[in-house]
Structures are given as structure tokens and as C-alpha cells.
XYZ file of C-alpha atoms in Angstrom:
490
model
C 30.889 6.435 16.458
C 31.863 4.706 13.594
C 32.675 0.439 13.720
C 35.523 -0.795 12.000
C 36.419 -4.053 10.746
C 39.729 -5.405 9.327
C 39.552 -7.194 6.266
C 42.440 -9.462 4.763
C 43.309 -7.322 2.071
C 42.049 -3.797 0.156
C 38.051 -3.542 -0.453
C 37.565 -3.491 -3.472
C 33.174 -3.528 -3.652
C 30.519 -3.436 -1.010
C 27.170 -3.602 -2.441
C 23.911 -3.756 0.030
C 21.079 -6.360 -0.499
C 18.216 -4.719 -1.669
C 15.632 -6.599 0.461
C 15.386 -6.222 4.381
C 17.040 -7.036 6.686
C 19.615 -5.022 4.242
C 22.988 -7.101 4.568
C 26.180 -6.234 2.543
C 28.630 -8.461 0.764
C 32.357 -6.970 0.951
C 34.800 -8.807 -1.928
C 38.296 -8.212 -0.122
C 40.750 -10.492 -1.060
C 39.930 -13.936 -2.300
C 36.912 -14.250 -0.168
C 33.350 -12.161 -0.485
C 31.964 -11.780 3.379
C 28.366 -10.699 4.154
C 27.669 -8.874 7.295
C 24.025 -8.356 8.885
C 23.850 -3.898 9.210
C 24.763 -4.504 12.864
C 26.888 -7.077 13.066
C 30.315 -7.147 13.847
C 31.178 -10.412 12.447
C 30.352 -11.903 8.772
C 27.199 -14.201 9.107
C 28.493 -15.608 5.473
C 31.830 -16.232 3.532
C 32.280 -17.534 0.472
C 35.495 -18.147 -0.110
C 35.467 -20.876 -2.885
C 37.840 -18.712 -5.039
C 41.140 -19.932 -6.321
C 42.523 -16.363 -6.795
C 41.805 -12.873 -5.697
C 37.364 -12.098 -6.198
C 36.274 -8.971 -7.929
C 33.054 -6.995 -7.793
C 30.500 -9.194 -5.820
C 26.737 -8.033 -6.718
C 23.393 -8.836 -5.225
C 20.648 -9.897 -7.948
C 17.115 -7.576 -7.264
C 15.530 -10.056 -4.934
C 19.126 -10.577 -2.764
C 18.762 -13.964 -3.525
C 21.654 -14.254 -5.903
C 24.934 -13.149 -5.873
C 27.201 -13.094 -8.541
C 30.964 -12.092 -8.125
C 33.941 -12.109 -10.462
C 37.582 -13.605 -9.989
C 41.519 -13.180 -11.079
C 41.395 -16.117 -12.884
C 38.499 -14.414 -15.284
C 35.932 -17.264 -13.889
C 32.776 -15.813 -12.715
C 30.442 -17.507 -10.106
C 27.107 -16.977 -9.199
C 25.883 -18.516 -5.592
C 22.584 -18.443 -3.977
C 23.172 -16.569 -0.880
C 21.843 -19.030 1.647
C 24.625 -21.870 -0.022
C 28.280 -22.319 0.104
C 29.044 -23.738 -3.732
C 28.877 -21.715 -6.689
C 25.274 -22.786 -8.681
C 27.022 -21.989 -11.705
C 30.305 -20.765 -12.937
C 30.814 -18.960 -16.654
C 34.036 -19.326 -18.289
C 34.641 -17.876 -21.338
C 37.363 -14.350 -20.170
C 40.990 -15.058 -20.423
C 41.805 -12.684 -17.455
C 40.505 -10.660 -14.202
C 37.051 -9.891 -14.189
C 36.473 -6.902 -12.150
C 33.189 -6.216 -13.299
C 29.934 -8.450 -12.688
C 26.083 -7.464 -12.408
C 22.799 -8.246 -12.963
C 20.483 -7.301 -16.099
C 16.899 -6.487 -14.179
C 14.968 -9.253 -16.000
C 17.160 -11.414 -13.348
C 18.044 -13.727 -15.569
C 21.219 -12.815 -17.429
C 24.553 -11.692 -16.209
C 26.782 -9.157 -17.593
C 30.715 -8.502 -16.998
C 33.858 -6.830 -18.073
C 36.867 -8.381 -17.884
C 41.367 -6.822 -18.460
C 40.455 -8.993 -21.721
C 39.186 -5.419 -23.204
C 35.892 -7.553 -23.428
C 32.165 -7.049 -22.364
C 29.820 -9.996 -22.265
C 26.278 -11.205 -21.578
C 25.438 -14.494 -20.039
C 22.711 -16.806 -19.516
C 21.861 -17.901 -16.240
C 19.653 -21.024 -16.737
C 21.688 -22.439 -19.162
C 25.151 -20.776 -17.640
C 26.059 -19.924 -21.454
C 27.224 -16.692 -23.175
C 25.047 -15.347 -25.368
C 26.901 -12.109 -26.794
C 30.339 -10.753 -26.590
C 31.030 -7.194 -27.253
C 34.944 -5.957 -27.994
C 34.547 -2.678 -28.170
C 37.032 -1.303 -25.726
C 40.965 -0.827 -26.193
C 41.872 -0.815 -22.671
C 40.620 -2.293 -18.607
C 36.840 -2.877 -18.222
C 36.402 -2.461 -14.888
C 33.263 -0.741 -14.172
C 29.393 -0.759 -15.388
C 26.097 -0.701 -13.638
C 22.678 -1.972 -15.439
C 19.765 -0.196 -16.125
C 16.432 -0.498 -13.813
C 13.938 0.250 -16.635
C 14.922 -1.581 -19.826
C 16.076 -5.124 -19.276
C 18.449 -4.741 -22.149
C 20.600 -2.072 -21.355
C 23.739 -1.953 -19.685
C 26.736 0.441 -19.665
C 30.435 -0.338 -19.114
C 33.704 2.324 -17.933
C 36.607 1.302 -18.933
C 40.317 2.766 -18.879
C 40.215 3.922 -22.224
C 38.827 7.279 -20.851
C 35.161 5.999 -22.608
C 31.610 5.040 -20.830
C 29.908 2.426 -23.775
C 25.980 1.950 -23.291
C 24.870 -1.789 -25.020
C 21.375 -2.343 -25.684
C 21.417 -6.960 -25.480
C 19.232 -6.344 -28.630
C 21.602 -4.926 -30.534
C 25.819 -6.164 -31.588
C 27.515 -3.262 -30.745
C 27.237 -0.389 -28.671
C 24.435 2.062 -28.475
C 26.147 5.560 -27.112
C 29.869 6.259 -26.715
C 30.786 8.638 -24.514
C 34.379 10.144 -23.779
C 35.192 11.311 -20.123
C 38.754 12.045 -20.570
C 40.306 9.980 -17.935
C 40.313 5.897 -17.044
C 36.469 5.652 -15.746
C 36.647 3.886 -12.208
C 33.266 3.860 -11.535
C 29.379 4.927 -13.576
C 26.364 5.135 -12.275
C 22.464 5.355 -13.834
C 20.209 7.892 -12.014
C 16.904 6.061 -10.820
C 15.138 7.782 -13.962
C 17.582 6.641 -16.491
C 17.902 9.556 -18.135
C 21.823 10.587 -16.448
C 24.384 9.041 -16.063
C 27.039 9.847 -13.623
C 30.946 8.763 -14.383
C 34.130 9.091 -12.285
C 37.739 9.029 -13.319
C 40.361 10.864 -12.509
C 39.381 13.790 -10.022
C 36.393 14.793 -11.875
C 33.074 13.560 -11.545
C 30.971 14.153 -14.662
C 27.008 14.110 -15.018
C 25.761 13.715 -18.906
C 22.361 13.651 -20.462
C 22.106 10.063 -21.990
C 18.269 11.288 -23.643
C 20.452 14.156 -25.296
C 22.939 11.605 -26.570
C 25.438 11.515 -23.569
C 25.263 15.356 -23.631
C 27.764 17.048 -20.551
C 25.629 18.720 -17.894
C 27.845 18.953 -15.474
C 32.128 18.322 -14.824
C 32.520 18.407 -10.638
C 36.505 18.670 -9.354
C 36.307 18.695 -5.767
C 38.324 15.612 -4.739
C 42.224 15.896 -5.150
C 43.169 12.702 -6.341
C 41.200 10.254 -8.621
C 37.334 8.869 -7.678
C 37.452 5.559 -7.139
C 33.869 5.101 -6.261
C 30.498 6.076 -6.479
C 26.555 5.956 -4.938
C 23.017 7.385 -4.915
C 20.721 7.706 -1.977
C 17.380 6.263 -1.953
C 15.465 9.310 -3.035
C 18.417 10.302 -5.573
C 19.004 13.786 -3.622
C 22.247 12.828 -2.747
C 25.122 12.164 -4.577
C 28.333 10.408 -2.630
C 31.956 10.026 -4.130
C 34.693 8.116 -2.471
C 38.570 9.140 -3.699
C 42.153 8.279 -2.818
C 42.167 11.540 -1.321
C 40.625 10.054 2.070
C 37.235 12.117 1.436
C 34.035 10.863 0.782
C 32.312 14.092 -0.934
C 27.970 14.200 -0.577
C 26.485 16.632 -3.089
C 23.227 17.860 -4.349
C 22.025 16.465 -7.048
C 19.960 19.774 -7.414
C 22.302 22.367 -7.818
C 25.498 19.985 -7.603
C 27.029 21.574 -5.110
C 29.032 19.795 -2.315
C 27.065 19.625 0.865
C 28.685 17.233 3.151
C 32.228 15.862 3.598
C 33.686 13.018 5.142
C 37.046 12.144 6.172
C 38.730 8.912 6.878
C 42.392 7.352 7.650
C 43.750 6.203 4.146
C 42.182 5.577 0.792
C 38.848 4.881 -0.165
C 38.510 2.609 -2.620
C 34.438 1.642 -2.285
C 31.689 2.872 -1.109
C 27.730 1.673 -0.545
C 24.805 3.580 1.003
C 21.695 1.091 2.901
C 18.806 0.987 0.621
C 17.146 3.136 3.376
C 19.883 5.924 3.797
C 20.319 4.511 7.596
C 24.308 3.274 6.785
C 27.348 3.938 5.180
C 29.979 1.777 4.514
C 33.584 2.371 3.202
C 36.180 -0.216 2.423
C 39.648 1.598 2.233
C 43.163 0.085 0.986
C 44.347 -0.907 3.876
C 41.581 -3.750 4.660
C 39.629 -1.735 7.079
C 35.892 -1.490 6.652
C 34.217 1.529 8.081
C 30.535 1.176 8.956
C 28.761 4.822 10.241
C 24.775 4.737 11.562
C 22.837 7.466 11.242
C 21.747 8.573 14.743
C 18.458 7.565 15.844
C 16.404 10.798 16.695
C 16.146 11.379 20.220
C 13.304 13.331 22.197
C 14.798 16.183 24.501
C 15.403 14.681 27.569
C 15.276 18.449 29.047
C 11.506 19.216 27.636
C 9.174 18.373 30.701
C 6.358 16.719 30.573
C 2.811 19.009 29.876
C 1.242 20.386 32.975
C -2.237 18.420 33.594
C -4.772 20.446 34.865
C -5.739 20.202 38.403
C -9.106 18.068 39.354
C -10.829 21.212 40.417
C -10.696 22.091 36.416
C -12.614 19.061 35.806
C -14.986 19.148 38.501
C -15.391 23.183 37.977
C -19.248 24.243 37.469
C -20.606 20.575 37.843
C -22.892 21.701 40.737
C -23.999 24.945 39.337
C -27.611 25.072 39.118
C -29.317 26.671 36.087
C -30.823 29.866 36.698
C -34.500 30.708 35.173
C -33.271 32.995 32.461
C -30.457 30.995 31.724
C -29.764 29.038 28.404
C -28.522 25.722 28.492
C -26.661 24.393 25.616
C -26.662 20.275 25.604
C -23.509 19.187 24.603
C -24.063 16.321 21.648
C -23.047 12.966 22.499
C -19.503 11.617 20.368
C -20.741 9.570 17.787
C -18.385 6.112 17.880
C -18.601 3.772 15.024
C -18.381 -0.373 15.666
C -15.726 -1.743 13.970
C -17.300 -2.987 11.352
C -18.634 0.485 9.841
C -14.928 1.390 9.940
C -13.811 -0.916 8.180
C -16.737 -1.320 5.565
C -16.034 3.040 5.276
C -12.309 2.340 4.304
C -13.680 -0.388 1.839
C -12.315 -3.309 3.707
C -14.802 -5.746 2.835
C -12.791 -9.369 4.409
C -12.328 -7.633 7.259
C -15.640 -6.491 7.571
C -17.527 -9.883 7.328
C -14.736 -10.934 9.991
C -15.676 -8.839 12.097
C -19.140 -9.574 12.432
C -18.178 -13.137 12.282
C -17.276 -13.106 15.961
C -19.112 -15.422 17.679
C -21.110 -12.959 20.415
C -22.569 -11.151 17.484
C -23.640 -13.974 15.603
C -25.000 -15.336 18.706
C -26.768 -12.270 20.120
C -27.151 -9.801 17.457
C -27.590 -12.217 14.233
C -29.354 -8.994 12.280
C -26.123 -7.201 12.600
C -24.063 -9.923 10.620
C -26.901 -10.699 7.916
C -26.954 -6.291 7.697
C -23.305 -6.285 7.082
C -23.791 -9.351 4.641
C -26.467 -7.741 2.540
C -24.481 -4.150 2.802
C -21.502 -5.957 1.110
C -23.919 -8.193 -1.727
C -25.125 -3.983 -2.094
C -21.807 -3.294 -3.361
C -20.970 -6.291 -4.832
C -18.083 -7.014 -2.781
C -19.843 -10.276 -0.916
C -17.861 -13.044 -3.323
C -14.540 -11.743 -2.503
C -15.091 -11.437 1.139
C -16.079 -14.886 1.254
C -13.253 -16.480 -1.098
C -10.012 -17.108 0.160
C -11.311 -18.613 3.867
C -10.097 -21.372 5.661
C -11.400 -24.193 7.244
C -12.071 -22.954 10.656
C -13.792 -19.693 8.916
C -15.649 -21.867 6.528
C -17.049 -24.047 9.347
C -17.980 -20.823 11.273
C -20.240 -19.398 8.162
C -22.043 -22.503 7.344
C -22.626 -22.942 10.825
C -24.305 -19.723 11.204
C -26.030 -20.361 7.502
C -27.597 -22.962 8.392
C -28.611 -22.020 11.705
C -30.881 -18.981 10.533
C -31.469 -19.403 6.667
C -34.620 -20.379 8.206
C -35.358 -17.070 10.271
C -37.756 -15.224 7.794
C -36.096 -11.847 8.449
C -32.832 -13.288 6.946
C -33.701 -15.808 4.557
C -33.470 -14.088 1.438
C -29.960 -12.628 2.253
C -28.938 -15.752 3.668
C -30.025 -17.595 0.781
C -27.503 -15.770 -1.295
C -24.887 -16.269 0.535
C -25.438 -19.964 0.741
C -25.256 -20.168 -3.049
C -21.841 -18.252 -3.098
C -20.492 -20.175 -0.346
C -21.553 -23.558 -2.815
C -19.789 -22.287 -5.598
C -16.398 -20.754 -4.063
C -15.769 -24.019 -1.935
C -17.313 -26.720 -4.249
C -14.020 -27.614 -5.592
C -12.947 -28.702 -2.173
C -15.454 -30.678 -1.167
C -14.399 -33.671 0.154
C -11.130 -32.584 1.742
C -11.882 -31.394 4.921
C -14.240 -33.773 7.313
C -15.671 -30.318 9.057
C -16.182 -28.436 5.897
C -18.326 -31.378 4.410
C -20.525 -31.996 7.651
C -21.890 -28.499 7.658
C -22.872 -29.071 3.971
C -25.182 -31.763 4.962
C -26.139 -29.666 7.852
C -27.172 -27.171 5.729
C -29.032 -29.180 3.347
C -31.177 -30.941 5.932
C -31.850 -27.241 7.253
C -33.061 -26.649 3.580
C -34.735 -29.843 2.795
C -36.601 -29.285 6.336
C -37.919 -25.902 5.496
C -38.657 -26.648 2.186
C -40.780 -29.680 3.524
C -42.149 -27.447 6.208
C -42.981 -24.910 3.589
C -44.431 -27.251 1.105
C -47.235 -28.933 4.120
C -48.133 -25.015 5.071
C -49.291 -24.700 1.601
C -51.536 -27.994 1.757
C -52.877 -26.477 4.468
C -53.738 -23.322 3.281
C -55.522 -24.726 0.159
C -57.661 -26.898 2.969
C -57.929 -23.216 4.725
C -58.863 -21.618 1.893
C -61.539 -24.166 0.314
C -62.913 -24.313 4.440
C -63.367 -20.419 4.527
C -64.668 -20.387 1.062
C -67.688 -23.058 2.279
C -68.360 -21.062 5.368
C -68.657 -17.671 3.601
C -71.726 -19.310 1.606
C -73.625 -21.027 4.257
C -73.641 -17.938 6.088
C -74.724 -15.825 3.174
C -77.942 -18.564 2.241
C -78.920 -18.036 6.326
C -78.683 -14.572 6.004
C -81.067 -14.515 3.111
C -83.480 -16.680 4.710
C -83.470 -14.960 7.997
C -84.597 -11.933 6.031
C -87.654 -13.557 4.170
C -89.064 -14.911 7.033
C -89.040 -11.705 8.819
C -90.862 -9.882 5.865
C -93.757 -12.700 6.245
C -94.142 -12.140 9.656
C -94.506 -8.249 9.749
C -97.009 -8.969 6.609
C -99.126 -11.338 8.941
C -98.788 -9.018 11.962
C -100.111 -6.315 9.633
C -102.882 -8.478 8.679
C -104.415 -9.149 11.605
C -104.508 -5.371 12.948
């Protein structure tokens, strides 16, 4: 069921913010309203306007919005403030046309002066003026993949492309009736105008080439939009229809129809609303039904226990052949995440302090699997201090286990030169530095007395090895002599 909302005067633009949550400022009147999707009520109003507002347009990152006024000021506001940041003066009447270039820092309009211009944000100066036009500008839409191009409809039945680069237009082309709306397909290469009660597609890469002329409204389109995924083509028309066609075969594929005329029209960034502002100040807001599961489609039949339970006791026979059944294989949680390349996560989740405790191979595995693919420096970096404490904690605690020295070596030397900038800021970090350098200093000491006392080990075996041998050789001349004497006296 559709909401509806009554504005103080017609609608004349609703354009959606392109970032979640996906509000929608509505210019009615002399006041621009934003509305949350669901919300019934505007969470914002600006309404700093001396005169009627025109044409209010998020910037890219919805931060900005920039609207135009009766007066032929524009003003640009930052959507979570109530005074304009800057206001550009230079049109001498309405300005009913006011967007964003994409490099986010310039603003272009049309104005009833006949006139297009450029401005500069920063500075909040104009930086070109283009007079190309003999009638109303009061449409135009900017392109998403050159910074530098923008078109403009105006009443003089022509769509003008500028290039910023260049003083004068790129690309005239002539529709044939006042142009109340444009639009740039997501590829740039079509461009969609509406004006009286056709609705035309042309080839800009062919140089604004006709592909298609659509008359399926029966009085003039006011307004147009694109779905997200550029399927879907939507018109709005005085004719109370709002007219959804393929942008395949450009046919119409969807129709709908509301009280009085439509004068705008604006899709939600993800094709979940649609909202129509008509002349009479009403604002028509349709969701798209949330999918429901068949509350009619009953539940799947379990089996009964005896299906389970079915066979357990049989007893294989003598010529029977049992087939084991392999055990399921189930990886830790590190392996899965060091097979989808994780590697932070990884190192996190051997981090945990029962495996560090208990299983300290697992965590110095992990650490040399992730040195293996060089990945160990950037699973380290970008810690903070509670994580830092918690790996030279562990560090220091076995770079003195044999098994993991080597490894853990390593990853004391990366850990030195990733957080050596910030030593000295955290009281924590810098304790379990010295920590770890007394653990060091200790087994180097340790290390250097085991060699003293192998060199006294070595010189002691090398002393005994040659008494023994002299004894030996004596032992075995004085039992020659005796078996000579022996054999002597026989």
C-alpha cells in the first residue's frame, strides 16, 4: 500500500542519497525536506530560501546538497547543517537546474537566463559560462565517467553536451519538443531525453545518433529514471502514468497509475522504492514487497528414530564385507582461514590464549606457514596495543624453546621494526620490550658459558683419550715379556 505525504506546494525534484541509509530530498515549494525511506515525517528541512527552491541534488558521497532558487541564487549545504556553506550568485533569474560534476568539486546549473554555468566549490566562484541556448534551461544530468562532461535540455527543443575543457558545446542534439528532463545511461554511451510525449534514446558515441523515439504517454514527460542495473527504464507524465520499459527491446513492461500529475520521479539506489511527487503537493512513496515464504508449505517430514537406530545391532556375518565409513575430515579455524588467504586472521586465531598456552607449536607452525608465504609482516602490522602486548608476551616467553627459536627469532625482528616508531607511547608495549631483551640477553649469556664449557669438555676428553691410549700400549708390552719368559723357562 502506497504512503502519501502532502507537501506545501507541486514537487518539483526528488533525488535519493546515494549512500545508505538511502534518504531523499523533495524541493516543493520554498523549502527542500529530506525523509529517511521509512519515515513518515522529514528528519531535515532546509528552508533558508527567500523564494520558491528548484532542483535539490545530492553530491556522490550524500554529503552535499546543492539546490537552486527563484531568485537565480544557488546554495549548497552540508546535509547534517541548517545554513547554506556557500551561495553562487552570478544568474539573473530561476535556476531550475543544479548538479554535481563527479570530481565533487564543481557545480553546474541552468538557469530562465538561457545560460549554463560551471562553478567552483572551494572558492564559491564561476569559472565558465556557456550561452548557448535561446530558450528555458531547465534540465541536465552529469556524466559518471569523465569529470568534465555535462549535458543540459532546454526548451528550445535541443539537448547540448559541454565538455568544462572546452568554451562551447561539444554535441547538439535536436529532440523536437521543450526537453523536460535527460538522462546518461550508466555506460555513457546513451542518452535518454523527454519532451513532449516522446521519449527518445540516441547514440552519443555515434554523434547523438536516434536509436530509438518511444510515444506511449499521452501528454508531455515530465520526468525521468534508471534502475540500479539499467534494465529498467521509468517515465513520469502529466498523463497520471508512470511508464517502466525495457531497456532491451524498449518495450513497455509495467505501468503505473496515480491521482493527478506527475511531475518527478526517483527510484532507491537499490530498486527497493519509488517515489512520485505530483502537482498537487502529494508525495507518493511505494515499497517493494518483502518476499515472503509460503505460509501453506509444511515443514519436511523427519524421519522416525527407528531410521536412525535401523541395523545398529546387526552383527556381521562371516562372509560378509564390511565397508568402514571414513571419518569427516574438519579443519581448525585457522587452516580455513590461512586456505582463503586470510593471513591477520589467521595469526589471530592462534593468538588465543589456550593455544598459546597449551599448544605453543601450533602458533609458531602457523607463524612460520605465513613467513613461507611471505605474508608474516602484514599480519603483524596494523595491531594494537592489547595485540602487541599479547605477541611479545608469548615472544619472549619461548624464543628460548629450541624447537621455536629460529621462527621466533624472526618474528621478533619484524615485530622491532613495525612498532619501533612507537616506542615510547604505550607503558605496556615498552615493558615487554625489555622483557624480551632480558629473555635474549639471558640466553645469549646462557649460550655463551655452555660454550666455555664445552671447550673445558673438549680439551678434558681430548687428555683422557691419550692417557688411555699410552696404558693400552704398555699393557701390551709387558704381556709380550712375560709369555717370552714363560717360554723360556719350559
Amino acid at each position: 500500500t502506497p504512503v502519501q505525504m502532502k507537501e506545501f506546494g507541486a514537487i518539483t525534484k526528488i533525488d535519493f542519497s546515494p549512500v545508505p541509509p538511502y534518504n531523499y530530498a523533495v524541493t516543493a515549494s520554498s523549502r527542500v525536506q529530506i525523509y529517511g525511506r521509512y519515515s513518515q515525517e522529514p528528519i531535515k528541512t532546509f528552508s533558508r530560501f527567500r523564494d520558491a527552491a528548484y532542483g535539490a541534488t545530492f553530491r556522490d558521497d550524500g554529503r552535499l546538497l546543492v539546490a537552486g532558487s527563484e531568485g537565480g541564487r544557488i546554495c549548497l549545504f552540508n546535509v547534517n547543517g541548517k545554513s547554506p556553506l556557500r551561495q553562487f550568485e552570478g544568474h539573473t533569474k530561476p535556476v531550475h537546474l543544479v548538479g554535481f560534476l563527479s570530481d565533487k568539486y564543481r557545480v553546474f546549473s541552468g538557469s530562465d537566463d538561457y545560460s549554463s554555468n560551471l562553478w567552483d566549490i572551494p572558492s564559491a566562484t564561476k569559472i565558465t559560462s556557456y550561452s548557448e541556448h535561446t530558450d528555458y534551461v531547465r534540465c541536465g544530468c552529469a556524466s559518471k565517467l569523465n569529470a568534465d562532461v555535462f549535458i543540459t535540455g532546454s526548451y528550445d527543443h535541443t539537448v547540448k553536451l559541454f565538455d568544462a575543457r572546452i568554451k562551447s558545446s561539444v554535441m547538439t542534439i535536436e529532440h523536437g519538443h521543450p526537453v523536460e528532463s535527460v538522462l546518461l545511461f550508466p555506460s555513457g554511451g546513451l542518452l535518454v531525453s523527454a519532451g513532449g510525449r516522446y521519449v527518445k534514446i540516441w547514440d552519443v558515441l555515434k554523434g547523438g545518433q536516434l536509436l530509438v523515439s518511444l510515444k506511449n504517454h499521452h501528454k508531455t514527460v515530465t520526468c525521468l529514471c534508471l534502475n540500479s542495473s539499467g534494465q529498467r527504464l521509468l517515465s513520469g507524465s502529466l498523463d497520471r502514468h508512470v511508464k517502466i520499459y525495457s531497456t532491451t527491446s524498449y518495450k513497455v513492461v509495467h505501468s503505473f497509475n496515480y491521482a493527478t500529475s506527475i511531475l518527478s520521479l526517483a527510484l532507491s539506489p537499490e530498486d527497493e522504492t519509488i517515489v512520485v511527487g505530483m502537482t498537487n503537493g502529494v508525495l507518493n512513496v511505494k515499497h517493494r514487497k518483502p518476499e515472503e515464504k509460503g505460509e501453506n508449505s509444511q515443514k519436511k517430514r523427519q524421519p522416525a528414530y527407528r531410521t536412525y537406530v535401523k541395523g545398529r545391532s546387526y552383527m556381521p556375518k562371516q562372509e560378509d564385507f564390511c565397508v568402514s565409513k571414513p571419518a569427516k575430515r574438519v579443519l581448525r579455524k585457522y587452516d580455513k582461514l590461512l586456505r582463503s588467504f586470510q593471513s591477520s586472521k589467521a595469526l589471530d586465531a592462534v593468538m588465543e590464549p589456550p593455544i598459546m598456552l597449551h599448544t605453543p607449536e601450533v602458533t609458531v607452525a602457523v607463524m612460520q606457514e605465513l613467513h613461507r608465504r611471505g605474508t608474516l609482516r602484514s599480519a603483524l602490522a596494523g595491531r594494537d596495543e592489547k595485540q602487541v602486548n599479547l605477541l611479545l608476551t608469548f615472544v619472549a616467553r619461548r624464543v628460548i624453546d629450541p624447537r621455536f627459536t629460529p621462527v621466533l627469532v624472526i618474528v621478533a625482528d619484524m615485530i622491532t621494526d613495525i612498532y619501533q616508531p612507537v616506542v615510547g607511547q604505550s607503558e605496556i608495549v615498552d615493558k615487554q620490550f625489555l622483557k624480551l631483551q632480558q629473555a635474549i640477553g639471558k640466553e645469549i649469556d646462557y649460550q655463551e658459558e655452555l660454550l666455555e664449557v664445552l671447550g673445558m669438555m673438549d680439551t678434558l676428553f681430548a687428555t683422557f683419550t691419550k692417557k688411555r691410549d699410552t696404558s693400552l700400549e704398555e699393557n701390551k708390552n709387558n704381556g709380550i715379556t712375560e709369555i717370552i719368559q714363560t717360554n723360556r723357562k719350559y
